[in-house]
Short mmCIF file of C-alpha atoms in Angstrom, two decimals:
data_model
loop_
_atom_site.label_atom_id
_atom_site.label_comp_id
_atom_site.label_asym_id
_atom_site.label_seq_id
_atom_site.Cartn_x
_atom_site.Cartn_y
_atom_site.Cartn_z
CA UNK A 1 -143.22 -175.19 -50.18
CA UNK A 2 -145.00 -173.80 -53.25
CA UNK A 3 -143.64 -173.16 -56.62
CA UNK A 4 -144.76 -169.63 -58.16
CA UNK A 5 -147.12 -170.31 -61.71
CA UNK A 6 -146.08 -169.58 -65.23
CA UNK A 7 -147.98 -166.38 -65.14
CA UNK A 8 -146.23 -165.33 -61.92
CA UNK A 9 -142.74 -165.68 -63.45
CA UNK A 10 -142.60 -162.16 -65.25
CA UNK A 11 -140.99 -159.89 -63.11
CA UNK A 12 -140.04 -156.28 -63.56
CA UNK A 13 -136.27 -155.71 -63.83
CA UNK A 14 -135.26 -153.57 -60.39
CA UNK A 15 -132.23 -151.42 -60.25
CA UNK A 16 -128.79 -153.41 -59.59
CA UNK A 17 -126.91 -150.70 -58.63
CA UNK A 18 -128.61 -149.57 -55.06
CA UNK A 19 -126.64 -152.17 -52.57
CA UNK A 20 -123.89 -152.49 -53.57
CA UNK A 21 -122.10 -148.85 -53.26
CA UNK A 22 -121.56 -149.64 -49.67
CA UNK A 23 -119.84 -152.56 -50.49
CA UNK A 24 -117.66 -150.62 -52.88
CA UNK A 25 -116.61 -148.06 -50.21
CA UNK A 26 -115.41 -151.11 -48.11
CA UNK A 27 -113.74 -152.25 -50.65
CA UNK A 28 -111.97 -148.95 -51.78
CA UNK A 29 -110.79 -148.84 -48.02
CA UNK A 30 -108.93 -152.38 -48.38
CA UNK A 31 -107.17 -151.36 -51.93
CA UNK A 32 -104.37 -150.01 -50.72
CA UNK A 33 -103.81 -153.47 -48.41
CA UNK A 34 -104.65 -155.60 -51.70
CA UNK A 35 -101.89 -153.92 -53.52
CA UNK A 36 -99.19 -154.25 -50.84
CA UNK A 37 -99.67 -157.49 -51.06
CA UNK A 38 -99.49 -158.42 -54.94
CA UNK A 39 -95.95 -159.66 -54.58
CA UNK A 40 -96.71 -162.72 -53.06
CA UNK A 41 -100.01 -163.44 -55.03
CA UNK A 42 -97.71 -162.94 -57.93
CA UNK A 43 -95.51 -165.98 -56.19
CA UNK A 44 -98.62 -168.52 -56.26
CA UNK A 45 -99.55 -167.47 -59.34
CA UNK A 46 -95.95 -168.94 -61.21
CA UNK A 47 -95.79 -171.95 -62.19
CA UNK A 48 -92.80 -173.64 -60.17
CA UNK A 49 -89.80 -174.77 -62.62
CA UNK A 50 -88.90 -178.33 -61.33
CA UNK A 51 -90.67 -181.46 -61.90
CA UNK A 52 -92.75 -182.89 -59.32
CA UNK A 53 -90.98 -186.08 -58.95
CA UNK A 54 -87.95 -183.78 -57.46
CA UNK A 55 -89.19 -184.70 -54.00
CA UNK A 56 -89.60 -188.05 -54.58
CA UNK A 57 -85.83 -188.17 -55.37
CA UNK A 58 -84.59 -186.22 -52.47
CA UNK A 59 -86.71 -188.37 -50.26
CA UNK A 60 -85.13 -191.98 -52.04
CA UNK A 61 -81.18 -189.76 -51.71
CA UNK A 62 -82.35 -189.35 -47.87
CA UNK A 63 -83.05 -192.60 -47.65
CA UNK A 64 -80.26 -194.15 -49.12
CA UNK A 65 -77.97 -191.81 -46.77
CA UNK A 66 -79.87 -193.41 -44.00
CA UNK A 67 -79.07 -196.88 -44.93
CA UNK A 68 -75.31 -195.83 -45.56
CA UNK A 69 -75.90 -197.01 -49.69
CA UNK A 70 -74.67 -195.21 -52.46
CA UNK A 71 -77.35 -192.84 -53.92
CA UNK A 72 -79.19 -193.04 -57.25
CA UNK A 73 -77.01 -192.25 -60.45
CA UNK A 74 -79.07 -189.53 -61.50
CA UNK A 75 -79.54 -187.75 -57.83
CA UNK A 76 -78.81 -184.40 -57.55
CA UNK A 77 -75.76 -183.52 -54.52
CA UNK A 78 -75.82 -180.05 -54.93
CA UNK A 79 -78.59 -179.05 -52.99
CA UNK A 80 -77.39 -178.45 -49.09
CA UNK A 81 -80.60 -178.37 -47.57
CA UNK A 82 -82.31 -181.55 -46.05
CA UNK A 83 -83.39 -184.03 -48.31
CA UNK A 84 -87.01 -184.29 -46.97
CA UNK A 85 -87.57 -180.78 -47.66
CA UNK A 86 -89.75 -179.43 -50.48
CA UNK A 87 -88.58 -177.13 -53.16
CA UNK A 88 -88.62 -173.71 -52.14
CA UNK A 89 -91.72 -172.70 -53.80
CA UNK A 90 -93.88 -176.22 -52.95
CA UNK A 91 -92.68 -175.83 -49.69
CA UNK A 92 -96.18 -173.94 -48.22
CA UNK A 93 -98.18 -176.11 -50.68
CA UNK A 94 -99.68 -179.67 -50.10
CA UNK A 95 -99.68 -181.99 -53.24
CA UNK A 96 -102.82 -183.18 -53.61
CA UNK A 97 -104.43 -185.99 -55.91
CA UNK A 98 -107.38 -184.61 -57.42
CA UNK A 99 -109.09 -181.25 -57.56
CA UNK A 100 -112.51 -180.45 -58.29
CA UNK A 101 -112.90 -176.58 -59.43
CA UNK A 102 -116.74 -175.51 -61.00
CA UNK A 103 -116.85 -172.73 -63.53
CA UNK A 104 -113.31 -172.79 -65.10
CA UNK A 105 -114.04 -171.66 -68.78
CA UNK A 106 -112.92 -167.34 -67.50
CA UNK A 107 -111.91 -165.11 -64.59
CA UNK A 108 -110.99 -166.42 -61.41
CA UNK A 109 -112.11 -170.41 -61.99
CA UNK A 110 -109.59 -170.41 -65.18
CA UNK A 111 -106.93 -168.99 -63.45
CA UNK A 112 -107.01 -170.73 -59.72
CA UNK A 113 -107.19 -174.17 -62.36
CA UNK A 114 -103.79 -172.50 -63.89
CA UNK A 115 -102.78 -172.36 -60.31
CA UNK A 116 -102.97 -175.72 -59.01
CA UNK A 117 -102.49 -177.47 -62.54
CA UNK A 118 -98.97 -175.99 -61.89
CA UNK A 119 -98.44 -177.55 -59.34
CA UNK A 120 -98.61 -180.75 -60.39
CA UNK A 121 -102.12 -182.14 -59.00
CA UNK A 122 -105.10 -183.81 -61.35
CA UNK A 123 -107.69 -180.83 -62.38
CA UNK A 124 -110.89 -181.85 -63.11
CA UNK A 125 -112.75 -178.72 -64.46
CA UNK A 126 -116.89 -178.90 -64.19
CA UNK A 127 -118.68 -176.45 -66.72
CA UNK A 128 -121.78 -176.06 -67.99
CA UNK A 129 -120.49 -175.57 -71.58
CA UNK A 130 -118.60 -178.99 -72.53
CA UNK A 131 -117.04 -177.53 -75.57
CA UNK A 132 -115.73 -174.30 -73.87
CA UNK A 133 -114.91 -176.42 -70.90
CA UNK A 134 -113.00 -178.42 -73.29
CA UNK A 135 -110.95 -175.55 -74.78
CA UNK A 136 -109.70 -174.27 -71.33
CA UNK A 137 -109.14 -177.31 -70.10
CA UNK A 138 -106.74 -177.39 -73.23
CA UNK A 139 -105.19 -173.96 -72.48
CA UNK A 140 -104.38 -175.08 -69.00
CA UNK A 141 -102.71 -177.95 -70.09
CA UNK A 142 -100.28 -176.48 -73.13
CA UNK A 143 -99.85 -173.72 -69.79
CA UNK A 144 -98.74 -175.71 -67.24
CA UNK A 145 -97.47 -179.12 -68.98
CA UNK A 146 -99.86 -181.01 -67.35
CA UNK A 147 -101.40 -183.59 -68.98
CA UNK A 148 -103.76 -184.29 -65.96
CA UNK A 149 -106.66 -181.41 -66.48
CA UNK A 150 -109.69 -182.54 -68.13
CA UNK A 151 -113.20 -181.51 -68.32
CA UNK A 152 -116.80 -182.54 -67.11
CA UNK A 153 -120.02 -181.09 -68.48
CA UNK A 154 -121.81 -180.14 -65.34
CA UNK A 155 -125.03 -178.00 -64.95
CA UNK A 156 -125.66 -176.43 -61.74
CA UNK A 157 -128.84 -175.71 -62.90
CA UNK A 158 -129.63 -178.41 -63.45
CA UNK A 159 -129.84 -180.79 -60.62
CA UNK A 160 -130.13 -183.93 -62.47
CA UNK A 161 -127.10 -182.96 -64.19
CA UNK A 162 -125.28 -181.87 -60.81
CA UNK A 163 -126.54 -185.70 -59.69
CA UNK A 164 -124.48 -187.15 -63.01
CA UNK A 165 -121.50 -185.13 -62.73
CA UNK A 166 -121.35 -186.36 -58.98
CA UNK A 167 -121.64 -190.10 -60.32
CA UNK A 168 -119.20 -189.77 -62.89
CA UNK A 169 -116.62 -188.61 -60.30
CA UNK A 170 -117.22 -190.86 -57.48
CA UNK A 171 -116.95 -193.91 -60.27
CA UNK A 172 -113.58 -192.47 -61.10
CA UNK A 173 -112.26 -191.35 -58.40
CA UNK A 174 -111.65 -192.88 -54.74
CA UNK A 175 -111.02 -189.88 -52.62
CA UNK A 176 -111.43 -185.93 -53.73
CA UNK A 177 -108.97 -183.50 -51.78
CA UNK A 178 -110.00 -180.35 -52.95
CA UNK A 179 -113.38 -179.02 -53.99
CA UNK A 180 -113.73 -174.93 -55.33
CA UNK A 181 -117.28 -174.16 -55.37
CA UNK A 182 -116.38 -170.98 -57.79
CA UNK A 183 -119.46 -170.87 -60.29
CA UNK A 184 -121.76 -168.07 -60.47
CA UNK A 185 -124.52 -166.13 -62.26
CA UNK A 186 -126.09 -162.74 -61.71
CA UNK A 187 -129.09 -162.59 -63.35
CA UNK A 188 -130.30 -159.46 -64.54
CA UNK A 189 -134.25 -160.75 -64.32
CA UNK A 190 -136.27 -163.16 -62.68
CA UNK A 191 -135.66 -166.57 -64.67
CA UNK A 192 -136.54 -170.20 -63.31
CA UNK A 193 -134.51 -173.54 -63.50
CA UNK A 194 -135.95 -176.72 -65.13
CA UNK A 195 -136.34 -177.36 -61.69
CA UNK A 196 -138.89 -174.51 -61.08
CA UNK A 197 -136.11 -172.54 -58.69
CA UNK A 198 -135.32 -169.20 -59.00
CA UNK A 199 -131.97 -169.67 -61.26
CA UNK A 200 -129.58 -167.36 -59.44
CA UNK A 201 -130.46 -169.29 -56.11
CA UNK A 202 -130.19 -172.61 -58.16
CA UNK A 203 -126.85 -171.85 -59.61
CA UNK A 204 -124.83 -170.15 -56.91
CA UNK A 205 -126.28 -172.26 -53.76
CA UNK A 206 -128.71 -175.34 -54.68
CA UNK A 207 -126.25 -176.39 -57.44
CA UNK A 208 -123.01 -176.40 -55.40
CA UNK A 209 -124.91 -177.14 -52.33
CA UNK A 210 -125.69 -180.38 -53.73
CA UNK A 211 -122.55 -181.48 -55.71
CA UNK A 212 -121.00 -181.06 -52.11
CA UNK A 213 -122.90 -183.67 -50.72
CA UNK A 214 -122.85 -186.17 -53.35
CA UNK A 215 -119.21 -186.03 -52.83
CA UNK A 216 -118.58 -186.40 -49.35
CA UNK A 217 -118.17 -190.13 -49.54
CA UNK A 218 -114.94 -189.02 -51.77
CA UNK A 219 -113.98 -185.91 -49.76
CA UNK A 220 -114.14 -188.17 -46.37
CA UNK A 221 -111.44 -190.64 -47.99
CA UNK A 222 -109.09 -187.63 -48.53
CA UNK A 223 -106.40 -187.72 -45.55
CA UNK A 224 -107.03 -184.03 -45.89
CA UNK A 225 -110.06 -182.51 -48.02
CA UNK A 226 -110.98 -178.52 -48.70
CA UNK A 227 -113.84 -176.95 -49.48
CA UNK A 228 -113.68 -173.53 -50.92
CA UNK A 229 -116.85 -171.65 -51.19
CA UNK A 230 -116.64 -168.40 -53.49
CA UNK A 231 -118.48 -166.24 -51.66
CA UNK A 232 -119.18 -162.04 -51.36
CA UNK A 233 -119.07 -158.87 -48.87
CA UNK A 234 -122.84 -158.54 -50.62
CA UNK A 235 -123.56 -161.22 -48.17
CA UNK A 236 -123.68 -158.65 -45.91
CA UNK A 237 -126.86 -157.43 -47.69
CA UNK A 238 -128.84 -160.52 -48.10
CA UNK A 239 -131.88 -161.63 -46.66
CA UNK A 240 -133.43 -165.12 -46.67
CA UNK A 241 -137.32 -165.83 -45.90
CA UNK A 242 -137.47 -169.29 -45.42
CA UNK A 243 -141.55 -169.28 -45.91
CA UNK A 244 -140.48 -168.39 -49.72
CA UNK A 245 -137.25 -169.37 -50.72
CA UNK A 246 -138.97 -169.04 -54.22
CA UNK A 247 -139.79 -165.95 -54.06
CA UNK A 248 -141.66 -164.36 -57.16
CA UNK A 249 -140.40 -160.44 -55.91
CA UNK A 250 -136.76 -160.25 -57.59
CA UNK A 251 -134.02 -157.87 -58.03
CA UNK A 252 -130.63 -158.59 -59.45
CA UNK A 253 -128.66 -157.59 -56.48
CA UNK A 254 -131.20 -159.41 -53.90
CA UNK A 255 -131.06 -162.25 -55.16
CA UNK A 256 -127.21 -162.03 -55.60
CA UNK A 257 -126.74 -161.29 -52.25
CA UNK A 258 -128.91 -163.37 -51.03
CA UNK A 259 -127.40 -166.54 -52.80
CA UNK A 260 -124.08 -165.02 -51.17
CA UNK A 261 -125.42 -165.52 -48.07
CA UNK A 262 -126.70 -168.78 -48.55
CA UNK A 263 -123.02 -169.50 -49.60
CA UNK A 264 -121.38 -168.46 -46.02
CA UNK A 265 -124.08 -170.18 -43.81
CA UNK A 266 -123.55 -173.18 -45.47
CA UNK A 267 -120.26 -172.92 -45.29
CA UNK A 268 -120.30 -172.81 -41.35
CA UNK A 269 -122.67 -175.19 -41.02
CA UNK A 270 -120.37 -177.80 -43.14
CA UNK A 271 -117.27 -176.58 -40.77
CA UNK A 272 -119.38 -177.30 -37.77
CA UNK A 273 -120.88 -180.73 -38.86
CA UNK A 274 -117.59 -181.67 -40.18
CA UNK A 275 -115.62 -180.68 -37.45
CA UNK A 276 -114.38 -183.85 -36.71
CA UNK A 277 -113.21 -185.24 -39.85
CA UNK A 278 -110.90 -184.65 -42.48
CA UNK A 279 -112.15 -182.03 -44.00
CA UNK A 280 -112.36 -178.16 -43.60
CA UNK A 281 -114.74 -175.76 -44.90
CA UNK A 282 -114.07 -171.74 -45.70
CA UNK A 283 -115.32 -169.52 -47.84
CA UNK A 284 -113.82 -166.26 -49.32
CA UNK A 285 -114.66 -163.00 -50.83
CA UNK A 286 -112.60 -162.88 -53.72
CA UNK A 287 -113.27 -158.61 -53.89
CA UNK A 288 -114.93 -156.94 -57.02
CA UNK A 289 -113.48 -158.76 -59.85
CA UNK A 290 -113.59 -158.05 -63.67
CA UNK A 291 -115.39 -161.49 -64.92
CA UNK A 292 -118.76 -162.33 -66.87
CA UNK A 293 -120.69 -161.26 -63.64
CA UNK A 294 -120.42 -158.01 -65.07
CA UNK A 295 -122.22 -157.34 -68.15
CA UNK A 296 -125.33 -157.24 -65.81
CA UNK A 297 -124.06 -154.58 -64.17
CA UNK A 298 -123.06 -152.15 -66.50
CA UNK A 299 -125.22 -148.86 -65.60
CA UNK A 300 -122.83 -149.46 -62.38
CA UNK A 301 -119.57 -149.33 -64.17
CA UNK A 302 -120.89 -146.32 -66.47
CA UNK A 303 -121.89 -144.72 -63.02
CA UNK A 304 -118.71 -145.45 -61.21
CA UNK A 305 -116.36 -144.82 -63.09
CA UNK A 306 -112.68 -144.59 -61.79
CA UNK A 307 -114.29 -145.59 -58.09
CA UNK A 308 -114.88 -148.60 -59.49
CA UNK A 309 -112.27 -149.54 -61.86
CA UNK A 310 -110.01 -148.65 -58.75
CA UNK A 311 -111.15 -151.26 -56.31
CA UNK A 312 -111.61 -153.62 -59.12
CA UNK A 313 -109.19 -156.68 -58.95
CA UNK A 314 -107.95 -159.26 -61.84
CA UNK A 315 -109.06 -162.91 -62.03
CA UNK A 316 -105.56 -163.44 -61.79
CA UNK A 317 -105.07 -161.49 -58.06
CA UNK A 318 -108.52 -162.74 -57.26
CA UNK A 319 -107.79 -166.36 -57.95
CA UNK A 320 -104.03 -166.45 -56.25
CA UNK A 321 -106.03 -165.81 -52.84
CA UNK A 322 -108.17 -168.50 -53.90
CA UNK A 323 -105.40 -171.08 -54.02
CA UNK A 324 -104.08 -169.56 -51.28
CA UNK A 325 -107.32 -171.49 -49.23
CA UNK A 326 -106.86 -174.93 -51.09
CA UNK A 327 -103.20 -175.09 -51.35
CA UNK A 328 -101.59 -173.34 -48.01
CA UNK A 329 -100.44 -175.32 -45.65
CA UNK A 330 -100.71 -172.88 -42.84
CA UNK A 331 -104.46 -173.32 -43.21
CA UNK A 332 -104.67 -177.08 -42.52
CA UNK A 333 -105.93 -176.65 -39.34
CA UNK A 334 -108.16 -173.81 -40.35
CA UNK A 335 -112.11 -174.72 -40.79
CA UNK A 336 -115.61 -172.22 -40.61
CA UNK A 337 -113.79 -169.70 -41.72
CA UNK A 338 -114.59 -166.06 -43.90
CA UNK A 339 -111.49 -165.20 -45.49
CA UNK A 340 -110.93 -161.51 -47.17
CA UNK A 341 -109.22 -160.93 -50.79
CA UNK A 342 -105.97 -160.27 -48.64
CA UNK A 343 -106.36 -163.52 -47.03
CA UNK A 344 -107.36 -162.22 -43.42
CA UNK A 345 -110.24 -163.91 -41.52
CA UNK A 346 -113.19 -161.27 -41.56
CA UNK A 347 -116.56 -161.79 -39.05
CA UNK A 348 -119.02 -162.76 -41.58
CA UNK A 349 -122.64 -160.61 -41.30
CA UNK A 350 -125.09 -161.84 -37.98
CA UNK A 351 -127.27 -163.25 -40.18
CA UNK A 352 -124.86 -165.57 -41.79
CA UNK A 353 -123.45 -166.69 -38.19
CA UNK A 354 -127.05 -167.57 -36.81
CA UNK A 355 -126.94 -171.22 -35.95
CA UNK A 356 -130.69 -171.82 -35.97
CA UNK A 357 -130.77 -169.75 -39.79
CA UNK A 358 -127.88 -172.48 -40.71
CA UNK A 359 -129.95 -175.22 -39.78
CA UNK A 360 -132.98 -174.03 -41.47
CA UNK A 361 -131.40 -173.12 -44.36
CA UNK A 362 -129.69 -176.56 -44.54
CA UNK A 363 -132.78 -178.72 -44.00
CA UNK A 364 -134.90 -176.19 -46.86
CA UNK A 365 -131.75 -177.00 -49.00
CA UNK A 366 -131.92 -180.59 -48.68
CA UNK A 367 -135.74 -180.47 -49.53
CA UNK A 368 -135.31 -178.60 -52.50
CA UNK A 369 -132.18 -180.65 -54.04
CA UNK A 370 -134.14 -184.11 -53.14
CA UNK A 371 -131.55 -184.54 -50.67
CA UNK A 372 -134.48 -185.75 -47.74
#
């Protein structure tokens, strides 16, 4: 595979707004579903009142009722339900060890760390920016009263960095139990990585692609591990040419979508390879969210108008659903899956569910991150 020349690497800017209308429409059709449903996002998104350690003391009261002893001094008897059983609110949640959640500094990465900081679980947030990495990580933590979020400078762009950050993790920690592949860039011109790959391609799928291997060895020692892809209905639109993955012709929203794509084959492929193990794989279209992808975008706003700010969705809504896939326990079984902003399991496009496209796409992917 060749790598375009310097000269080759100034590209005209191409409209951004001509795919994604249709995806719009969808999406205005699905509004009035995503809004009969905010109560119970709303429910994820609080943080729940009682310490974590409250299970462990109902389970050490059950116990002691078992063995006919007298229960701790400082138990709790009022509580009539069984002593095994969670609090109300933890009750559809698993409590995990350690979470793994890329591009947490705004929008939906910030809040789905909110999320599962509150309930209870290590965060460790991987940004490019260290020092703005540093400050949310902060926020979360004066949130949520959880001293166990912290941040690690990684740069999917970079994939030495990606290779460092992976290190650095696996040093630390034995087993990861949830990974959120959540960063993201759409780049309003053709721009390269220090690798030489085109940077939305190297960002939203080499990046991710390849922090997801280096950390199987940790995800595989997880009694139960998650990936979460962030992924997008402008999947639907993308097209991969696997002769030039590098491909010098550009345009904002192809190379968004077609990064999108990348994100949902990938994500099958991992199901399917992975099937076996501990670990599931889904992906999710979080719907058209207000976040940094924006600014690139803004003849589209200007254009759309109320259409647009209609279907539009908070980081906050957007990011519930997201814990929704690491957290829920109804999805533990659940694995190769394309999940909707109201949490329904959509048929991804054709193209993302051809096998043999998977497999190429996989292979070219492991070329290109040094993985073979």
């Amino acid at each position: 595979m060749t790598f375009p020349s310097a000269a080759s690497r100034a590209a005209k800017r191409s409209p951004v707004w001509w795919p994604i209308w249709p995806v719009l429409w969808r999406t205005l059709s699905t509004a009035r579903t995503s809004r009969s449903t905010a109560a119970s996002w709303t429910s994820c998104r609080e943080p729940h009142p009682r310490s974590p350690t409250w299970a462990v003391r109902a389970a050490r009261r059950a116990l002691s009722a078992r063995d006919g002893t007298a229960a701790p001094p400082n138990s709790n008897s009022r509580h009539p339900r069984s002593a095994l059983a969670l609090p109300r609110n933890r009750r559809a949640y698993k409590l995990v060890s350690v979470c793994l959640i890329t591009g947490t500094t705004h929008g939906i990465g910030f809040e789905t760390a909110r999320v599962v900081a509150s309930r209870g679980m290590t965060v460790i947030m991987l940004n490019r920016d260290a020092d703005r990495g540093k400050q949310a990580a902060r926020k979360i933590r004066e949130d949520t009263s959880n001293p166990q979020v912290a941040n690690l400078q990684c740069d999917l762009a970079r994939l030495r960095s990606v290779r460092h950050c992976a290190e650095a993790i696996l040093r630390d920690h034995e087993s990861v139990d949830i990974l959120v592949n959540n960063a993201g860039i759409m780049n309003g011109s053709l721009e390269y990585s220090s690798d030489g790959i085109e940077l939305t391609f190297a960002v939203n799928h080499l990046g991710p692609f390849l922090l997801t291997n280096l950390l199987m060895p940790a995800l595989l020692n997880s009694e139960q591990a998650r990936v979460v892809n962030i992924a997008s209905s402008v999947h639907t639109l993308g097209r991969l040419n696997f002769k030039e993955l590098n491909s010098t012709r550009y345009g904002t929203m192809r190379a968004y979508a077609r990064s999108k794509l990348a994100n949902v084959m990938c994500t099958l492929k991992l199901a399917e390879d992975y099937a076996h193990t501990s670990i599931t794989a889904n992906c999710i279209h979080p719907g058209v969210v207000a976040t940094n992808l924006l600014p690139a975008n803004r003849p589209l706003l200007r254009g759309g108008g109320k259409l647009v700010r209609r279907v539009m969705r908070t980081p906050a809504q957007s990011a519930s659903a997201v814990a929704y896939l690491a957290l829920s326990e109804e999805l533990s079984n659940i694995t190769g899956k394309y999940f909707s902003p109201t949490k329904r399991i959509r048929k991804p496009s054709r193209a993302a569910r051809n096998r043999t496209a998977q497999a190429q796409l996989w292979s070219a992917s492991e070329k290109l991150t040094g993985l073979a």
